[in-house]
Amino acid sequence: MPFVRFMANSLPQRRKLVPIWNSNLQALALFLVVLIVFLGAWELGVQLNVFSQLVPSASRTLQAFWGWVSDPFFDYGPNDKGIGWHVLASLRRVVTGFLIGSAIAIPLGILIGLSDVISKAVDPYIQVLKPVSPLAWLPLGLGLLKDSENTALFVIAITSLWPTLINTKFGVSNVDPAVLNVARTLGASRWRTIWKVILPAAAPSIVAGLRISIGIAWLVIVAAEILVGGTGVGYFIWNEWNNLEITSILTAIIVIGLVGLLLDRLFGLLQTWVSFGQR
Amino acid sequence: MISSHVDPVDISSTSAQLALNHVFKIYPGRQSWQDKLLRQTSPDFVALADINLEVEANTFVSIIGPSGCGKSTLLNIIAGLTPPTRGSIKLNEVEISKPGPDRGVVFQNYALMPWMTVFENIRFAIETVYPHMTIVEQKNIAREYIDLVGLRGAERKHPHELSGGMKQRVGIARALAINPKILLMDEPFGALDALTRGFLQDEVARIWEQQRQTVILITHSIEEALLLSDKIVMMTRGPAARIAEVLDIPFPRPRRRESLDQYPAYHELKAELEMHLSQETRAVEEARIKVKP
């Protein structure tokens, strides 16, 4: 890399410079290079009319992105709200649906993890229902609940509960037999063993499941809101598509990605917090 | 005695705190008709055959034998974690059928709860065994045993922050804190490096001088057994492991590792143990070579 040579030669203390140019900085430089090349190619492609007429230029998109992000909480009526309001509406749905799903998945997972018989009996249901697409649940939800808001929650809950359920079952049924033996030799009751030994021991698995579940819930929200309407980032995207505002759609995509990243990191922190060096 | 057939061992067992009578452990092979149909039958595996052992109160007994001889199985049977196939185990004349806090167990792999601090690990044991004790009292006892094993200052650390030696100190403190009638130790120093092991053996010797509890220690270290024990139980190789001989270790206490070999009997006992162990181990190796893969 000529850049490295330039820096290294221009400064007298060559040795001290090497650690600064570590792998993190290299990665950051590469990240920026990719970004610049991508934006450059995009801009150039639009200028030369390579893409469809609908495609906005990179500069226009960045301007629009900044416009949305710098003022996220305006409200000029139901069809003209800041993206912050949409994100909050979606987050509220996701968190509610996720909590409903987890409230079903964790106790059920514990039950399945503790009993071989129940595990074997319930497994076929799990295996059949788990791979069903969230979109397939939507009409059923609308038919059953006759309410778009509740349908969104239903779809989020039912598609996000599976990873938590399976991970909870795994964590509970794979507790280190050594600590279970400790509880047995102390004469601990079944209830105390579950509450004080099995659950804390399974906590890292459960939180890992929750982390995947919240990711799925956030993934599902856009599809659910596009179909159900009202507010939220999914509705926002659909609304902007009807306005043919591609810049807004691109903004929403980036914002959705960033919020998803944030949620994942949050659960990542929770995961380290319950792990105590076990991972 | 309620048992219908009285034999010589039963009669003498009145003074013993722990008495094992004709204990067998047999793992059943695959012999159901399904297995026969699939030609996957296997014979029963006799792990322990006719173990008779008596342990007097306040003695330190080591069980030594070649690896895989079923020492740990025997300890698990006494702990109540594994049921014997046949035979009876009595603690203070009461038949043992399940695990209980009258026996404190120190595990080879420490078995600490990773999410609990040192203090919480010990208090968890006390709270489980004495649920009606006040929290202040529980905490006092926990502190007392943390001091006993020399872990003051590390109370708030989690197990992953401790060395192997420190973890096993927690294991010992936890087992002692519930005030068991008998302490069972399953190769407690097996996973430690030589220096830490020696250090912890001295610690156990010191603690034992203070507590004088009945201890059963599973080990495969001759020096460890000689340093700590009043009696050493030598087991034969498995399968169908038996007790070959019980040696009395007469050295006065407190014992010191450095001066133990000054007693004339030391070398004699050590040679006997070494011969037994090497003989059994060689036989195990030979048997393994003969078995077709």
Coordinates of C-alpha atoms in Angstrom, one line a residue:
Chain A
M1 CA 0.0 0.0 0.0
P2 CA 1.5 3.3 -1.1
F3 CA -0.3 5.1 1.7
V4 CA 1.5 3.1 4.4
R5 CA 4.8 3.7 2.8
F6 CA 4.2 7.4 2.5
M7 CA 3.2 7.7 6.2
A8 CA 6.0 5.5 7.4
N9 CA 8.7 7.3 5.4
S10 CA 7.5 10.8 6.1
L11 CA 7.8 10.4 9.9
P12 CA 11.1 9.8 11.7
Q13 CA 9.8 7.2 14.2
R14 CA 9.0 4.4 11.9
R15 CA 8.6 1.7 14.5
K16 CA 6.0 3.6 16.6
L17 CA 3.8 4.1 13.6
V18 CA 3.3 0.5 12.7
P19 CA 0.9 -0.3 15.7
I20 CA -1.3 2.6 14.8
W21 CA -2.0 1.1 11.4
N22 CA -3.6 -1.9 12.9
S23 CA -6.2 -4.2 11.5
N24 CA -9.1 -2.1 12.7
L25 CA -7.8 1.0 10.9
Q26 CA -7.2 -1.1 7.8
A27 CA -10.8 -2.4 8.0
L28 CA -12.1 1.2 8.4
A29 CA -10.1 2.4 5.4
L30 CA -11.4 -0.5 3.3
F31 CA -15.0 0.2 4.5
L32 CA -14.6 3.9 3.4
V33 CA -13.1 2.8 0.1
V34 CA -16.0 0.5 -0.6
L35 CA -18.5 3.2 0.3
I36 CA -16.9 5.8 -1.9
V37 CA -16.6 3.5 -4.8
F38 CA -20.2 2.4 -4.5
L39 CA -21.5 6.0 -4.1
G40 CA -19.3 7.1 -7.0
A41 CA -20.5 4.3 -9.3
W42 CA -24.1 5.1 -8.4
E43 CA -23.7 8.8 -9.0
L44 CA -21.9 8.2 -12.3
G45 CA -24.5 5.6 -13.4
V46 CA -27.3 8.0 -12.9
Q47 CA -25.5 10.8 -14.7
L48 CA -24.9 8.5 -17.7
N49 CA -28.5 7.2 -17.6
V50 CA -27.5 3.6 -17.1
F51 CA -30.4 2.9 -14.7
S52 CA -34.2 3.3 -14.9
Q53 CA -35.5 6.9 -14.7
L54 CA -36.8 6.2 -11.2
V55 CA -33.4 5.8 -9.7
P56 CA -32.4 9.0 -7.9
S57 CA -28.8 10.0 -7.8
A58 CA -26.6 9.3 -4.8
S59 CA -26.2 13.0 -3.9
R60 CA -30.0 13.5 -4.0
T61 CA -30.5 10.4 -1.8
L62 CA -27.9 11.6 0.7
Q63 CA -29.6 15.0 0.8
A64 CA -33.0 13.4 1.4
F65 CA -31.6 11.1 4.0
W66 CA -30.2 14.0 5.9
G67 CA -33.5 15.8 5.5
W68 CA -35.4 12.9 7.1
V69 CA -32.8 12.2 9.8
S70 CA -32.1 15.7 10.9
D71 CA -35.8 16.4 11.6
P72 CA -37.3 13.0 12.6
F73 CA -40.2 14.2 14.7
F74 CA -42.4 16.6 12.6
D75 CA -46.1 15.9 12.2
Y76 CA -48.1 17.5 9.4
G77 CA -51.1 15.2 9.4
P78 CA -51.5 11.4 9.0
N79 CA -49.6 11.1 5.6
D80 CA -46.8 13.5 6.4
K81 CA -45.0 12.5 9.6
G82 CA -41.3 12.5 10.5
I83 CA -39.5 9.1 10.2
G84 CA -38.9 9.1 13.9
W85 CA -42.6 8.7 14.6
H86 CA -42.8 5.8 12.2
V87 CA -39.7 4.1 13.8
L88 CA -41.3 4.6 17.3
A89 CA -44.6 3.1 16.1
S90 CA -42.8 0.1 14.6
L91 CA -40.7 -0.3 17.7
R92 CA -43.7 -0.3 19.9
R93 CA -45.4 -3.0 17.8
V94 CA -42.2 -5.1 17.6
V95 CA -41.6 -4.9 21.3
T96 CA -45.2 -5.7 22.2
G97 CA -45.3 -8.6 19.7
F98 CA -41.9 -9.8 20.8
L99 CA -42.9 -9.7 24.5
I100 CA -46.1 -11.7 23.8
G101 CA -44.1 -14.2 21.8
S102 CA -41.4 -14.5 24.5
A103 CA -44.1 -14.8 27.2
I104 CA -45.3 -17.9 25.4
A105 CA -41.9 -19.2 24.3
I106 CA -39.9 -19.1 27.5
P107 CA -42.3 -20.9 29.8
L108 CA -43.1 -23.4 27.0
G109 CA -39.4 -23.9 26.3
I110 CA -38.8 -24.6 30.0
L111 CA -41.6 -27.1 30.1
I112 CA -40.3 -28.8 27.0
G113 CA -36.7 -28.8 28.2
L114 CA -37.7 -30.4 31.5
S115 CA -39.8 -33.2 30.2
D116 CA -38.7 -35.6 27.5
V117 CA -42.2 -36.8 26.9
I118 CA -43.6 -33.3 26.4
S119 CA -40.6 -32.5 24.2
K120 CA -41.2 -35.4 21.9
A121 CA -45.0 -34.7 21.8
V122 CA -44.6 -31.0 21.0
D123 CA -41.7 -31.3 18.6
P124 CA -43.8 -32.1 15.5
Y125 CA -45.9 -29.0 16.0
I126 CA -42.8 -26.9 16.3
Q127 CA -41.2 -28.4 13.3
V128 CA -44.3 -27.8 11.1
L129 CA -45.1 -24.3 12.3
K130 CA -41.6 -22.9 12.5
P131 CA -40.8 -22.6 8.8
V132 CA -44.1 -20.9 7.9
S133 CA -43.6 -17.4 6.4
P134 CA -44.9 -14.5 8.4
L135 CA -47.0 -13.4 5.4
A136 CA -48.9 -16.7 5.5
W137 CA -50.1 -15.8 9.0
L138 CA -51.4 -12.4 8.0
P139 CA -54.8 -13.3 6.4
L140 CA -55.4 -15.8 9.2
G141 CA -54.7 -13.0 11.8
L142 CA -57.0 -10.6 10.0
G143 CA -59.7 -13.2 9.8
L144 CA -59.4 -14.2 13.4
L145 CA -58.8 -10.9 15.1
K146 CA -60.6 -8.6 12.6
D147 CA -58.2 -5.8 13.6
S148 CA -55.1 -4.7 11.8
E149 CA -53.2 -3.6 14.8
N150 CA -53.7 -6.9 16.7
T151 CA -52.9 -8.8 13.5
A152 CA -49.5 -7.1 13.3
L153 CA -48.8 -8.1 16.9
F154 CA -50.1 -11.6 16.3
V155 CA -47.8 -12.1 13.3
I156 CA -44.8 -10.7 15.1
A157 CA -45.4 -12.8 18.1
I158 CA -46.0 -16.1 16.2
T159 CA -43.0 -15.7 13.9
S160 CA -40.5 -14.5 16.6
L161 CA -41.3 -17.0 19.3
W162 CA -39.6 -20.0 17.6
P163 CA -35.9 -19.2 18.2
T164 CA -36.6 -18.3 21.8
L165 CA -38.6 -21.5 22.3
I166 CA -36.0 -23.7 20.8
N167 CA -33.1 -22.1 22.5
T168 CA -34.8 -22.1 25.9
K169 CA -35.5 -25.8 25.4
F170 CA -31.9 -26.4 24.5
G171 CA -30.6 -24.4 27.4
V172 CA -32.8 -26.1 30.0
S173 CA -32.1 -29.6 28.8
N174 CA -28.4 -29.1 28.5
V175 CA -27.6 -27.7 32.0
D176 CA -24.2 -29.0 33.2
P177 CA -25.0 -32.2 35.0
A178 CA -22.3 -31.3 37.6
V179 CA -24.3 -28.3 38.9
L180 CA -27.5 -30.4 38.9
N181 CA -25.7 -33.0 41.0
V182 CA -24.7 -30.2 43.4
A183 CA -28.4 -29.3 43.8
R184 CA -29.2 -33.0 44.3
T185 CA -26.6 -33.6 47.0
L186 CA -27.8 -30.5 48.8
G187 CA -31.3 -32.0 48.7
A188 CA -32.7 -29.0 46.8
S189 CA -36.4 -29.2 46.0
R190 CA -37.5 -29.5 42.3
W191 CA -38.8 -25.9 42.4
R192 CA -35.7 -24.5 43.9
T193 CA -33.5 -26.4 41.4
I194 CA -35.5 -25.0 38.5
W195 CA -35.5 -21.5 39.8
K196 CA -32.0 -21.2 41.2
V197 CA -30.0 -23.6 39.1
I198 CA -31.6 -24.5 35.8
L199 CA -32.9 -21.1 34.8
P200 CA -29.7 -19.2 35.5
A201 CA -27.7 -21.9 33.8
A202 CA -29.9 -21.7 30.8
A203 CA -30.0 -17.9 30.8
P204 CA -27.3 -17.5 28.1
S205 CA -29.1 -19.8 25.7
I206 CA -32.4 -18.1 26.4
V207 CA -31.0 -14.6 25.7
A208 CA -29.3 -15.9 22.6
G209 CA -32.8 -17.0 21.5
L210 CA -34.3 -13.7 22.4
R211 CA -31.6 -12.0 20.3
I212 CA -32.5 -14.0 17.2
S213 CA -36.2 -13.5 17.9
I214 CA -36.0 -9.7 18.2
G215 CA -34.1 -9.7 14.9
I216 CA -36.9 -11.7 13.2
A217 CA -39.6 -9.5 14.8
W218 CA -37.9 -6.4 13.3
L219 CA -37.6 -8.3 10.0
V220 CA -41.3 -9.1 10.0
I221 CA -42.6 -5.6 10.9
V222 CA -42.1 -4.1 7.5
A223 CA -44.1 -6.8 5.7
A224 CA -46.8 -6.7 8.3
E225 CA -47.1 -2.9 8.2
I226 CA -47.1 -2.8 4.4
L227 CA -50.2 -5.0 4.5
V228 CA -51.8 -3.7 7.6
G229 CA -51.1 0.0 7.1
G230 CA -51.6 3.0 9.4
T231 CA -48.2 4.0 10.8
G232 CA -44.8 2.5 11.1
V233 CA -41.7 2.1 8.8
G234 CA -43.5 -0.5 6.6
Y235 CA -46.4 1.8 6.0
F236 CA -43.9 4.7 5.4
I237 CA -42.1 2.7 2.7
W238 CA -45.4 1.8 1.0
N239 CA -46.7 5.3 1.2
E240 CA -43.4 6.7 -0.3
W241 CA -43.6 4.1 -3.1
N242 CA -47.0 5.4 -3.9
N243 CA -45.5 8.9 -4.0
L244 CA -42.6 7.4 -6.1
E245 CA -40.2 9.0 -3.6
I246 CA -37.4 6.5 -4.0
T247 CA -35.0 8.6 -1.9
S248 CA -37.4 8.2 1.1
I249 CA -37.5 4.5 0.6
L250 CA -33.8 4.3 0.6
T251 CA -33.7 6.4 3.7
A252 CA -36.1 4.1 5.4
I253 CA -34.0 1.0 4.4
I254 CA -31.0 2.5 6.0
V255 CA -32.9 3.6 9.1
I256 CA -34.5 0.1 9.5
G257 CA -31.0 -1.5 9.2
L258 CA -29.5 0.8 11.8
V259 CA -32.4 0.2 14.3
G260 CA -32.0 -3.5 13.7
L261 CA -28.3 -3.2 14.4
L262 CA -29.1 -1.3 17.6
L263 CA -31.6 -3.9 18.8
D264 CA -29.1 -6.7 18.1
R265 CA -26.3 -4.9 20.0
L266 CA -28.6 -4.3 22.9
F267 CA -29.3 -8.1 23.2
G268 CA -25.6 -8.8 22.7
L269 CA -24.9 -6.7 25.8
L270 CA -27.6 -8.6 27.7
Q271 CA -26.0 -11.8 26.5
T272 CA -22.5 -10.9 27.9
W273 CA -24.2 -9.8 31.1
V274 CA -25.8 -13.2 31.8
S275 CA -22.9 -15.3 30.6
F276 CA -20.3 -14.9 33.4
G277 CA -17.4 -16.1 31.3
Q278 CA -19.3 -19.2 30.1
R279 CA -19.0 -18.2 26.5
Chain B
M1 CA -31.0 -55.6 62.0
I2 CA -34.1 -56.0 59.9
S3 CA -32.2 -57.9 57.2
S4 CA -33.1 -61.6 57.2
H5 CA -29.7 -63.0 56.5
V6 CA -27.1 -62.0 59.0
D7 CA -23.5 -62.4 58.0
P8 CA -20.2 -61.6 59.8
V9 CA -19.8 -58.2 58.4
D10 CA -23.2 -57.0 59.7
I11 CA -22.4 -57.9 63.3
S12 CA -19.3 -55.8 63.6
S13 CA -20.8 -52.8 61.9
T14 CA -22.2 -51.2 65.1
S15 CA -19.4 -48.8 65.7
A16 CA -19.0 -47.9 62.0
Q17 CA -20.3 -44.5 60.9
L18 CA -20.6 -45.6 57.3
A19 CA -21.1 -49.2 56.4
L20 CA -21.2 -50.7 52.9
N21 CA -22.6 -54.2 52.7
H22 CA -22.2 -56.4 49.6
V23 CA -22.6 -53.5 47.3
F24 CA -22.8 -54.3 43.6
K25 CA -23.1 -52.1 40.6
I26 CA -24.1 -53.8 37.4
Y27 CA -24.9 -51.9 34.2
P28 CA -27.4 -54.0 32.3
G29 CA -26.4 -54.9 28.7
R30 CA -28.6 -54.8 25.7
Q31 CA -30.6 -58.0 25.8
S32 CA -34.1 -57.1 24.9
W33 CA -35.8 -59.0 22.0
Q34 CA -35.3 -56.0 19.8
D35 CA -31.6 -56.0 20.4
K36 CA -31.5 -59.8 19.8
L37 CA -33.3 -59.3 16.6
L38 CA -30.8 -56.7 15.5
R39 CA -27.9 -58.7 16.8
Q40 CA -26.8 -55.9 19.0
T41 CA -26.8 -57.7 22.3
S42 CA -24.1 -57.0 24.9
P43 CA -23.5 -58.6 28.2
D44 CA -24.1 -56.9 31.6
F45 CA -21.2 -54.9 32.8
V46 CA -20.2 -55.5 36.4
A47 CA -18.6 -52.3 37.6
L48 CA -18.4 -53.1 41.3
A49 CA -18.5 -56.6 42.8
D50 CA -19.3 -57.2 46.4
I51 CA -17.9 -54.1 48.1
N52 CA -17.8 -54.3 51.9
L53 CA -16.4 -51.4 53.7
E54 CA -16.7 -49.8 57.1
V55 CA -15.6 -46.3 58.0
E56 CA -15.2 -45.2 61.6
A57 CA -16.3 -41.8 62.7
N58 CA -13.8 -39.0 62.4
T59 CA -11.4 -41.0 60.3
F60 CA -9.9 -40.0 57.0
V61 CA -10.2 -42.8 54.4
S62 CA -8.7 -42.7 51.0
I63 CA -9.8 -45.0 48.2
I64 CA -7.1 -45.7 45.7
G65 CA -7.1 -47.8 42.6
P66 CA -6.2 -47.9 38.9
S67 CA -8.1 -45.5 36.6
G68 CA -11.5 -46.8 35.5
C69 CA -11.8 -49.2 38.4
G70 CA -15.1 -47.7 39.6
K71 CA -13.8 -45.5 42.5
S72 CA -15.9 -42.6 41.4
T73 CA -18.9 -44.9 40.9
L74 CA -18.5 -46.1 44.5
L75 CA -18.3 -42.5 45.7
N76 CA -21.4 -41.6 43.7
I77 CA -23.2 -44.6 45.3
I78 CA -22.3 -43.3 48.8
A79 CA -23.4 -39.8 47.7
G80 CA -26.7 -41.3 46.6
L81 CA -26.3 -40.0 43.0
T82 CA -26.1 -43.5 41.6
P83 CA -28.2 -46.2 43.0
P84 CA -26.4 -49.5 43.7
T85 CA -27.7 -52.6 41.9
R86 CA -27.5 -54.6 45.1
G87 CA -26.3 -54.2 48.6
S88 CA -26.9 -51.6 51.3
I89 CA -25.2 -48.4 52.4
K90 CA -25.8 -47.2 55.9
L91 CA -24.8 -43.9 57.4
N92 CA -25.2 -43.9 61.2
E93 CA -27.3 -47.1 60.9
V94 CA -29.7 -45.4 58.5
E95 CA -30.1 -46.8 55.0
I96 CA -29.1 -44.4 52.2
S97 CA -31.4 -44.2 49.2
K98 CA -31.0 -40.7 47.8
P99 CA -28.6 -37.8 47.9
G100 CA -28.8 -35.6 51.0
P101 CA -27.1 -32.9 52.9
D102 CA -25.8 -35.4 55.5
R103 CA -23.1 -36.0 53.0
G104 CA -21.0 -33.1 51.7
V105 CA -19.6 -33.7 48.2
V106 CA -16.5 -32.1 46.7
F107 CA -16.5 -32.6 42.9
Q108 CA -13.5 -33.1 40.7
N109 CA -14.6 -30.4 38.3
Y110 CA -15.5 -28.1 41.1
A111 CA -19.2 -27.8 39.9
L112 CA -19.5 -24.2 41.0
M113 CA -22.5 -22.2 39.8
P114 CA -20.9 -19.8 37.2
W115 CA -23.5 -17.1 37.8
M116 CA -22.9 -16.9 41.5
T117 CA -20.1 -15.3 43.3
V118 CA -17.9 -17.2 45.8
F119 CA -20.0 -16.0 48.6
E120 CA -23.3 -16.8 46.8
N121 CA -22.2 -20.3 45.9
I122 CA -21.6 -21.1 49.6
R123 CA -24.7 -19.3 50.8
F124 CA -26.8 -21.1 48.2
A125 CA -25.7 -24.4 49.8
I126 CA -26.4 -23.2 53.3
E127 CA -29.8 -21.7 52.3
T128 CA -30.8 -24.9 50.6
V129 CA -30.0 -27.1 53.5
Y130 CA -31.2 -24.7 56.3
P131 CA -34.0 -22.8 54.7
H132 CA -35.3 -21.5 58.1
M133 CA -32.0 -20.1 59.2
T134 CA -31.9 -16.3 59.3
I135 CA -30.0 -14.6 56.5
V136 CA -27.6 -13.0 59.0
E137 CA -26.7 -16.4 60.3
Q138 CA -26.3 -17.9 56.8
K139 CA -24.0 -15.1 55.9
N140 CA -22.0 -15.5 59.1
I141 CA -21.5 -19.2 58.4
A142 CA -20.6 -18.5 54.8
R143 CA -18.0 -16.0 55.9
E144 CA -16.6 -18.4 58.5
Y145 CA -16.0 -21.1 55.9
I146 CA -14.6 -18.6 53.4
D147 CA -12.1 -17.7 56.1
L148 CA -11.4 -21.4 56.8
V149 CA -10.3 -22.1 53.2
G150 CA -8.4 -18.9 53.0
L151 CA -10.5 -17.1 50.4
R152 CA -11.2 -13.9 52.3
G153 CA -11.1 -11.0 49.9
A154 CA -12.4 -13.2 47.0
E155 CA -16.0 -13.4 48.2
R156 CA -17.4 -11.2 45.4
K157 CA -15.5 -12.9 42.6
H158 CA -17.2 -15.1 40.1
P159 CA -15.8 -18.6 39.4
H160 CA -14.4 -17.7 36.0
E161 CA -12.2 -15.1 37.8
L162 CA -10.6 -17.8 40.0
S163 CA -7.8 -20.2 39.5
G164 CA -8.5 -24.0 39.7
G165 CA -7.1 -24.2 43.2
M166 CA -9.3 -21.3 44.4
K167 CA -12.3 -22.9 42.7
Q168 CA -11.7 -26.1 44.6
R169 CA -11.4 -24.2 47.9
V170 CA -14.9 -22.8 47.2
G171 CA -16.0 -26.4 46.5
I172 CA -14.5 -27.6 49.8
A173 CA -16.0 -24.6 51.8
R174 CA -19.4 -25.3 50.2
A175 CA -19.3 -28.9 51.2
L176 CA -18.2 -28.2 54.7
A177 CA -20.5 -25.2 55.3
I178 CA -23.6 -27.4 55.4
N179 CA -22.1 -29.3 58.3
P180 CA -22.3 -32.8 56.8
K181 CA -21.8 -35.9 58.8
I182 CA -19.3 -37.1 56.2
L183 CA -17.3 -35.4 53.5
L184 CA -16.9 -37.2 50.1
M185 CA -14.2 -36.0 47.8
D186 CA -14.0 -37.3 44.3
E187 CA -10.4 -36.7 43.1
P188 CA -10.6 -33.1 44.2
F189 CA -7.1 -32.2 43.1
G190 CA -7.1 -34.2 39.9
A191 CA -7.5 -31.3 37.6
L192 CA -4.8 -29.1 39.4
D193 CA -1.2 -28.6 38.5
A194 CA 1.4 -30.3 40.8
L195 CA 2.3 -27.3 42.9
T196 CA -1.3 -26.2 43.5
R197 CA -2.2 -29.7 44.3
G198 CA 0.5 -30.0 47.0
F199 CA -0.6 -26.7 48.4
L200 CA -4.2 -27.7 48.6
Q201 CA -3.4 -31.0 50.1
D202 CA -1.6 -29.2 52.9
E203 CA -4.7 -27.0 53.3
V204 CA -7.0 -30.0 53.5
A205 CA -4.7 -31.5 56.1
R206 CA -4.8 -28.3 58.1
I207 CA -8.6 -28.0 57.8
W208 CA -9.0 -31.6 58.8
E209 CA -7.0 -31.1 61.9
Q210 CA -9.5 -28.4 62.9
Q211 CA -12.7 -30.2 61.9
R212 CA -11.8 -33.9 62.3
Q213 CA -14.7 -34.9 60.1
T214 CA -15.2 -38.3 58.5
V215 CA -13.7 -38.0 55.0
I216 CA -13.7 -40.4 52.1
L217 CA -11.3 -39.3 49.4
I218 CA -11.0 -40.8 46.0
T219 CA -7.5 -40.4 44.6
H220 CA -4.9 -42.0 42.4
S221 CA -2.0 -40.3 44.1
I222 CA -0.1 -42.4 46.6
E223 CA 1.6 -39.5 48.3
E224 CA -1.7 -37.7 48.7
A225 CA -3.3 -40.8 50.3
L226 CA -0.3 -41.3 52.6
L227 CA -0.2 -37.7 53.7
L228 CA -3.9 -37.4 54.5
S229 CA -5.3 -40.8 55.4
D230 CA -5.9 -42.9 58.5
K231 CA -6.8 -45.7 56.2
I232 CA -6.2 -46.5 52.6
V233 CA -8.6 -48.7 50.7
M234 CA -6.9 -50.4 47.7
M235 CA -9.2 -51.4 44.9
T236 CA -8.6 -53.9 42.2
R237 CA -9.0 -53.1 38.5
G238 CA -12.4 -53.2 36.9
P239 CA -14.6 -54.8 35.6
A240 CA -15.9 -56.3 38.8
A241 CA -13.7 -54.2 41.0
R242 CA -13.3 -55.3 44.6
I243 CA -11.5 -54.0 47.6
A244 CA -8.1 -55.7 47.6
E245 CA -6.8 -54.5 51.0
V246 CA -7.2 -51.8 53.6
L247 CA -4.0 -50.4 54.9
D248 CA -3.7 -48.6 58.3
I249 CA -1.6 -45.4 58.1
P250 CA -0.2 -45.0 61.6
F251 CA 1.8 -41.7 61.2
P252 CA 1.1 -39.2 64.0
R253 CA -0.7 -35.9 63.3
P254 CA -0.2 -33.2 62.4
R255 CA 1.7 -34.5 59.5
R256 CA 4.2 -32.6 57.4
R257 CA 4.8 -33.5 53.8
E258 CA 8.6 -32.8 54.2
S259 CA 9.1 -35.1 57.2
L260 CA 6.6 -37.8 56.4
D261 CA 9.3 -40.0 54.8
Q262 CA 11.3 -40.1 58.0
Y263 CA 8.9 -42.7 59.4
P264 CA 10.3 -46.2 58.6
A265 CA 6.8 -47.5 57.7
Y266 CA 6.4 -44.8 55.1
H267 CA 8.6 -46.4 52.4
E268 CA 7.2 -49.9 53.1
L269 CA 3.6 -48.6 52.7
K270 CA 4.5 -46.6 49.7
A271 CA 6.2 -49.6 48.0
E272 CA 3.2 -51.8 48.7
L273 CA 0.8 -49.2 47.3
E274 CA 3.0 -48.7 44.3
M275 CA 3.3 -52.4 43.6
H276 CA -0.4 -52.9 43.9
L277 CA -1.2 -49.9 41.6
S278 CA 1.4 -50.8 38.9
Q279 CA 0.3 -54.4 38.9
E280 CA -3.3 -53.5 38.5
T281 CA -2.6 -50.8 35.9
R282 CA -0.4 -53.2 33.9
A283 CA -3.2 -55.8 33.9
V284 CA -5.6 -53.1 32.7
E285 CA -3.3 -52.2 29.8
E286 CA -2.8 -55.8 28.9
A287 CA -6.5 -56.5 28.9
R288 CA -7.1 -53.5 26.7
I289 CA -4.6 -54.8 24.1
K290 CA -6.2 -58.2 24.0
V291 CA -9.7 -56.9 23.4
K292 CA -10.5 -56.8 19.7
P293 CA -11.5 -53.4 18.4

